[in-house]
Every structure is written in C-alpha cells, then in structure tokens.
JSON list of C-alpha atoms in Angstrom, two decimals:
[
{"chain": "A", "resi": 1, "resn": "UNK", "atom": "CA", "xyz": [0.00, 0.00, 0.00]},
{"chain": "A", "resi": 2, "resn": "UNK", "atom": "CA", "xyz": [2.24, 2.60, 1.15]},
{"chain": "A", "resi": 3, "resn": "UNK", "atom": "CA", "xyz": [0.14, 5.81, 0.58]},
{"chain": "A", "resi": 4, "resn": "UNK", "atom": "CA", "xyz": [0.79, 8.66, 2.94]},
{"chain": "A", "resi": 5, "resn": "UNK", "atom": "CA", "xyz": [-2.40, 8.02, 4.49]},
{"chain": "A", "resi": 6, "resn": "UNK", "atom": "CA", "xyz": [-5.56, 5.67, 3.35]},
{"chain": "A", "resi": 7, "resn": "UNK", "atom": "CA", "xyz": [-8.25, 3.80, 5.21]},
{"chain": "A", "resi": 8, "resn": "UNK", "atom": "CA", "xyz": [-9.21, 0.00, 6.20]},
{"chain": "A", "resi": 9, "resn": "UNK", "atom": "CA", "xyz": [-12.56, -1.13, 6.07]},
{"chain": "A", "resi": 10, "resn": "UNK", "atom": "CA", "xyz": [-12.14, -4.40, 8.51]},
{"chain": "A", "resi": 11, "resn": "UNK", "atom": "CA", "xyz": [-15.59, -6.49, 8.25]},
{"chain": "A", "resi": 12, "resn": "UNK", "atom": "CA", "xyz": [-15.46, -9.26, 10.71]},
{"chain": "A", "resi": 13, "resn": "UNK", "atom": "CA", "xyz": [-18.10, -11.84, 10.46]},
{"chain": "A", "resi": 14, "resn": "UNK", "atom": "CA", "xyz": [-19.63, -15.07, 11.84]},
{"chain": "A", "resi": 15, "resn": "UNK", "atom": "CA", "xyz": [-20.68, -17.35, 8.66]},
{"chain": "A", "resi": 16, "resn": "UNK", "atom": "CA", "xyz": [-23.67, -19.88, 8.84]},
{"chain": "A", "resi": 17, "resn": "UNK", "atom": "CA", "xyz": [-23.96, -23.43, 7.91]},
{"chain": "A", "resi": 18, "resn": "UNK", "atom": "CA", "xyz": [-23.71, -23.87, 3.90]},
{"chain": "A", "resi": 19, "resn": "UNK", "atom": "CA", "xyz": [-22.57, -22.04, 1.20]},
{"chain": "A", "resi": 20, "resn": "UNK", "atom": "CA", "xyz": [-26.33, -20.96, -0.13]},
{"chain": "A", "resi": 21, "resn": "UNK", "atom": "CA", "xyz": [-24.38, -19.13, -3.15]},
{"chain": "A", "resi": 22, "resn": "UNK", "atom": "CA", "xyz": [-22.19, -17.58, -0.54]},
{"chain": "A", "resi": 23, "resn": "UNK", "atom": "CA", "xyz": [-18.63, -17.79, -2.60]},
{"chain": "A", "resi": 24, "resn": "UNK", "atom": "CA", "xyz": [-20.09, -16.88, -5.80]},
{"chain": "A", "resi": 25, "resn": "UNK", "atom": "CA", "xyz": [-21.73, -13.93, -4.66]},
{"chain": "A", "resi": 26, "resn": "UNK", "atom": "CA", "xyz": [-17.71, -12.69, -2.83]},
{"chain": "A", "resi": 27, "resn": "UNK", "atom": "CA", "xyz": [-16.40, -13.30, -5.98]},
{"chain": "A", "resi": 28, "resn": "UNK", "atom": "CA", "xyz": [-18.85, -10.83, -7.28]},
{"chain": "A", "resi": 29, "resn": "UNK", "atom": "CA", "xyz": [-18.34, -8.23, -4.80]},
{"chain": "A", "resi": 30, "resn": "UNK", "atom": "CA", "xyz": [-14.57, -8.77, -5.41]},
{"chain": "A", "resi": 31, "resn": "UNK", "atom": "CA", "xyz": [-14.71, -7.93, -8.86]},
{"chain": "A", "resi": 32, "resn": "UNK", "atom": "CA", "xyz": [-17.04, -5.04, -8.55]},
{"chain": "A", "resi": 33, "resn": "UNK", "atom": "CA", "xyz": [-15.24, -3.79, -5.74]},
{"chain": "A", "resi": 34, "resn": "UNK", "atom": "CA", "xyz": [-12.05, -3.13, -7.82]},
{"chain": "A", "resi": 35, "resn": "UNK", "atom": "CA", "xyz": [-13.68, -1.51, -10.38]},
{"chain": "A", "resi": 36, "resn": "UNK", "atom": "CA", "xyz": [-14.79, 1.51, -7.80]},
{"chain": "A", "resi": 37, "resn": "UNK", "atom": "CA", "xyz": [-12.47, 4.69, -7.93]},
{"chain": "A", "resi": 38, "resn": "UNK", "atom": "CA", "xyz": [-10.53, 4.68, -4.85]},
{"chain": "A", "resi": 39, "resn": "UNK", "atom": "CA", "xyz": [-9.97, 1.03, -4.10]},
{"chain": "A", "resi": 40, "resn": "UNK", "atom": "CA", "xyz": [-6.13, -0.06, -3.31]},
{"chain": "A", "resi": 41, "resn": "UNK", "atom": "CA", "xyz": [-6.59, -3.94, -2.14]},
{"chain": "A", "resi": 42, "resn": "UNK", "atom": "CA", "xyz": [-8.25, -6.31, -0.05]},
{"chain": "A", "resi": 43, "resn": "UNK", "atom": "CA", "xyz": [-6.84, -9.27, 2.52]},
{"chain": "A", "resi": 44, "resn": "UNK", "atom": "CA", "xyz": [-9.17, -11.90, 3.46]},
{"chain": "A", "resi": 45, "resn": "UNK", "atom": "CA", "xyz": [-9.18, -15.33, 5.51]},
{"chain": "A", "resi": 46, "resn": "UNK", "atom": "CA", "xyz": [-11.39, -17.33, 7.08]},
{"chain": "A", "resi": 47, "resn": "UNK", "atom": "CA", "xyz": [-11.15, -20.28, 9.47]},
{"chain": "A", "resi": 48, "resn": "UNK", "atom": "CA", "xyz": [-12.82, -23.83, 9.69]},
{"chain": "A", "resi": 49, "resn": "UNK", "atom": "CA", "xyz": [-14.90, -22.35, 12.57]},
{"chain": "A", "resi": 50, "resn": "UNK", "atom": "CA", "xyz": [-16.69, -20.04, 10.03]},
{"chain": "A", "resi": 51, "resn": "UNK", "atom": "CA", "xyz": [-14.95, -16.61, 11.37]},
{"chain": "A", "resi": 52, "resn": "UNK", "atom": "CA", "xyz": [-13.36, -14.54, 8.76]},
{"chain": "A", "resi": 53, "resn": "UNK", "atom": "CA", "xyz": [-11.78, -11.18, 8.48]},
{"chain": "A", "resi": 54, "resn": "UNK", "atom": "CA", "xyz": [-12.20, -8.99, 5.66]},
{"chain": "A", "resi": 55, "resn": "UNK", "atom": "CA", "xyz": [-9.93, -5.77, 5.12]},
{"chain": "A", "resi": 56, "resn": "UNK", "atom": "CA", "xyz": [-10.17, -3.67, 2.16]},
{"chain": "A", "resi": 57, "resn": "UNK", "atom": "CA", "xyz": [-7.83, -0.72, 1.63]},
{"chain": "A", "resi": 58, "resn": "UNK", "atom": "CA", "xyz": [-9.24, 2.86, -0.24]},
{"chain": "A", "resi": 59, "resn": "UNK", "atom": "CA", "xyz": [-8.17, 6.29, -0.82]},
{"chain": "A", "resi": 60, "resn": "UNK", "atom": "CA", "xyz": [-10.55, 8.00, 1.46]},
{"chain": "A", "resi": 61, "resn": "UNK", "atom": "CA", "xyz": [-13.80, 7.87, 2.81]},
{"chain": "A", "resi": 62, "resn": "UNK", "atom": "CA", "xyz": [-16.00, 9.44, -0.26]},
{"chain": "A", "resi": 63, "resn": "UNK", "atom": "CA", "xyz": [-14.89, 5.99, -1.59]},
{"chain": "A", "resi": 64, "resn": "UNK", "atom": "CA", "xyz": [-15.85, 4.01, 1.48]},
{"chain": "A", "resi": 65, "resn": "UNK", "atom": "CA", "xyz": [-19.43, 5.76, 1.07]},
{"chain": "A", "resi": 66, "resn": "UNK", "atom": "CA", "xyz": [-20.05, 5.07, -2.57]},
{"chain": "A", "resi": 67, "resn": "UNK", "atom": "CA", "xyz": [-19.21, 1.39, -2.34]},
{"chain": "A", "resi": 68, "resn": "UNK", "atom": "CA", "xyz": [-21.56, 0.79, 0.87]},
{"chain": "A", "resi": 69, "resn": "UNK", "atom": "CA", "xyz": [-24.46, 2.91, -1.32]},
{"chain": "A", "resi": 70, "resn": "UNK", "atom": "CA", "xyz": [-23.26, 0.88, -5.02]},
{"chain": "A", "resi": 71, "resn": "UNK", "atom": "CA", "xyz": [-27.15, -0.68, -5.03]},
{"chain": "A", "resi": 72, "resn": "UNK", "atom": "CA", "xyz": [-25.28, -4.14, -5.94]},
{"chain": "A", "resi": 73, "resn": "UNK", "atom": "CA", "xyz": [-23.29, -3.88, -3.16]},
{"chain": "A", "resi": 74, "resn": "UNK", "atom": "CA", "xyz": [-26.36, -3.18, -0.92]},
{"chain": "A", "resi": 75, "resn": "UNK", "atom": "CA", "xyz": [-28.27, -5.80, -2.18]},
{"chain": "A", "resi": 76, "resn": "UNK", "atom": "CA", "xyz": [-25.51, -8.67, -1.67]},
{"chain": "A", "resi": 77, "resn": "UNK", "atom": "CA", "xyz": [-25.38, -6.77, 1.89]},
{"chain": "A", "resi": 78, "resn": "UNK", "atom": "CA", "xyz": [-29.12, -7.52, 2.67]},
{"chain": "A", "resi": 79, "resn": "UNK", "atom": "CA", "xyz": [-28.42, -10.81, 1.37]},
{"chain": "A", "resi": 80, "resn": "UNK", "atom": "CA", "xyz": [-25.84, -11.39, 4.10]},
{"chain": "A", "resi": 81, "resn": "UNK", "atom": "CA", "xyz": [-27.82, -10.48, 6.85]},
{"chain": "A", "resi": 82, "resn": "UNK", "atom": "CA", "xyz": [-30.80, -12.46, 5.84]},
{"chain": "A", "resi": 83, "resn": "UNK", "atom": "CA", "xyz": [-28.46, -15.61, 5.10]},
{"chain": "A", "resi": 84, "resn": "UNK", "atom": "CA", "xyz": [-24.73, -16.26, 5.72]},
{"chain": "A", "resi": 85, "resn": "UNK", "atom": "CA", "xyz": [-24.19, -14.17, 8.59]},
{"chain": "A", "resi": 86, "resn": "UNK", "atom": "CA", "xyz": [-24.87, -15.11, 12.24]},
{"chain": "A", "resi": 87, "resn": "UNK", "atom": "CA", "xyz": [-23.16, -12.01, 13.06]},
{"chain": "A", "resi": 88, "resn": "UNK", "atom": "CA", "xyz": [-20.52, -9.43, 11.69]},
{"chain": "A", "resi": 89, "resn": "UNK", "atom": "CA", "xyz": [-18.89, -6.43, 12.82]},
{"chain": "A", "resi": 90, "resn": "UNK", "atom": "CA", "xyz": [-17.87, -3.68, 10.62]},
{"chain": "A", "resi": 91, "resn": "UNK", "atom": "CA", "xyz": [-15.06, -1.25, 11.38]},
{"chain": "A", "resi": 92, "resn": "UNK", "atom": "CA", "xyz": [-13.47, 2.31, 9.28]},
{"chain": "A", "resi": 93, "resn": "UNK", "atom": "CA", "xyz": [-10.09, 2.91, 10.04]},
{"chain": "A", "resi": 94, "resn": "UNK", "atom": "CA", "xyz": [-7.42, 5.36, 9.37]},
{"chain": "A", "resi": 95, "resn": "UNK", "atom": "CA", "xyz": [-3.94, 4.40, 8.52]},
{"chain": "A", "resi": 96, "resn": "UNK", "atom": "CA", "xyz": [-1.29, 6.50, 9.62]},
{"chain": "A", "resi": 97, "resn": "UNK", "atom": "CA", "xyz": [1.44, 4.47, 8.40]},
{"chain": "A", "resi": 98, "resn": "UNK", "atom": "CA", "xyz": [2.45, 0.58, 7.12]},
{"chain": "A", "resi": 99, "resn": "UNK", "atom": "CA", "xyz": [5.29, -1.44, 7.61]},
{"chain": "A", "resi": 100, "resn": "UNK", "atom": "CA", "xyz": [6.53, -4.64, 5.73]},
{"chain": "A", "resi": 101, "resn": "UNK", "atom": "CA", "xyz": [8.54, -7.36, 5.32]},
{"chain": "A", "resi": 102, "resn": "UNK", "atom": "CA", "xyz": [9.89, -9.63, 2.43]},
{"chain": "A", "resi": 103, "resn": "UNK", "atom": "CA", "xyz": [12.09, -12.26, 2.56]},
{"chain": "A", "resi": 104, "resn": "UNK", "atom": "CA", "xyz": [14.51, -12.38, -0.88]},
{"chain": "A", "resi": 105, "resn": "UNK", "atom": "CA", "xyz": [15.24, -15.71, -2.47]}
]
C-alpha cells in the first residue's frame, strides 16, 4: 500500500452453515469492488470455525461511502444479513502508516 495516508474497512463476520451461493456472490463483490475509484486492495481469511476477516484498503472515505451505497453492493449486503451471517462487525479505520517485510530468495 504505502500511501501517505488511506483507510481499512475491517468487516469481521460469523458465517452460517452452507454455502447458499455464498462464494459466488464474494467473488462478485470482489470484482465489482475493484472496479470503484478509490480502491487499493483487499486481505481476506477465514477459518474452519466459520470466522473470517475482511480488510479492504481505499483512498478515502467518499470511496468508502459510494461502495456501501453501489445498489449491488447493498443488495448482496441484505443478502448477508438475511443468510450467511450469524453475526458481523464492521469497522473504518485510518492508517497512519504501514510497515513490511519480504524475505529475498
């Protein structure tokens, strides 16, 4: 990442039983999501107990705003609380700065 400053959208969540179309409609919201103006990246896991963490990176907030209001994006988001989410959490944060590490080869 690496820009002076940006912000991290971390959406924590609780998953139900079954997939119920569940990984085909992330890989939609994946795609669409790095088409929107302002998006820099997204990390994402999940463990076998159904809790995964989802942090996507953007310019500012304007962006953060007009993907939460894209009406796809809503729609998948209604979708998720009426059936693969027992619970999730989301949470807008600032990043002041990044570090890293690589190992070379």
């Amino acid at each position: 990442m690496s820009a002076a400053h940006y912000y991290a959208v971390i959406f924590t969540s609780l998953r139900t039983e079954g997939d119920q179309g569940y990984a085909e409609a992330a890989e939609r919201m994946l795609a669409l999501a790095r088409e929107q103006p302002g998006f820099l990246g997204v990390e994402s896991a999940r463990g076998d107990d159904g809790l995964g963490i989802t942090v996507s990176y953007w310019n500012d907030e304007a962006a953060i705003l007009a993907w939460k209001q894209h009406p796809e994006h809503v729609a998948i988001r209604e979708r998720g609380r009426s059936t693969w989410y027992a619970q999730f959490q989301t949470r807008v944060c600032k990043v002041e700065r990044d570090y890293a590490f690589q190992r070379q080869t």
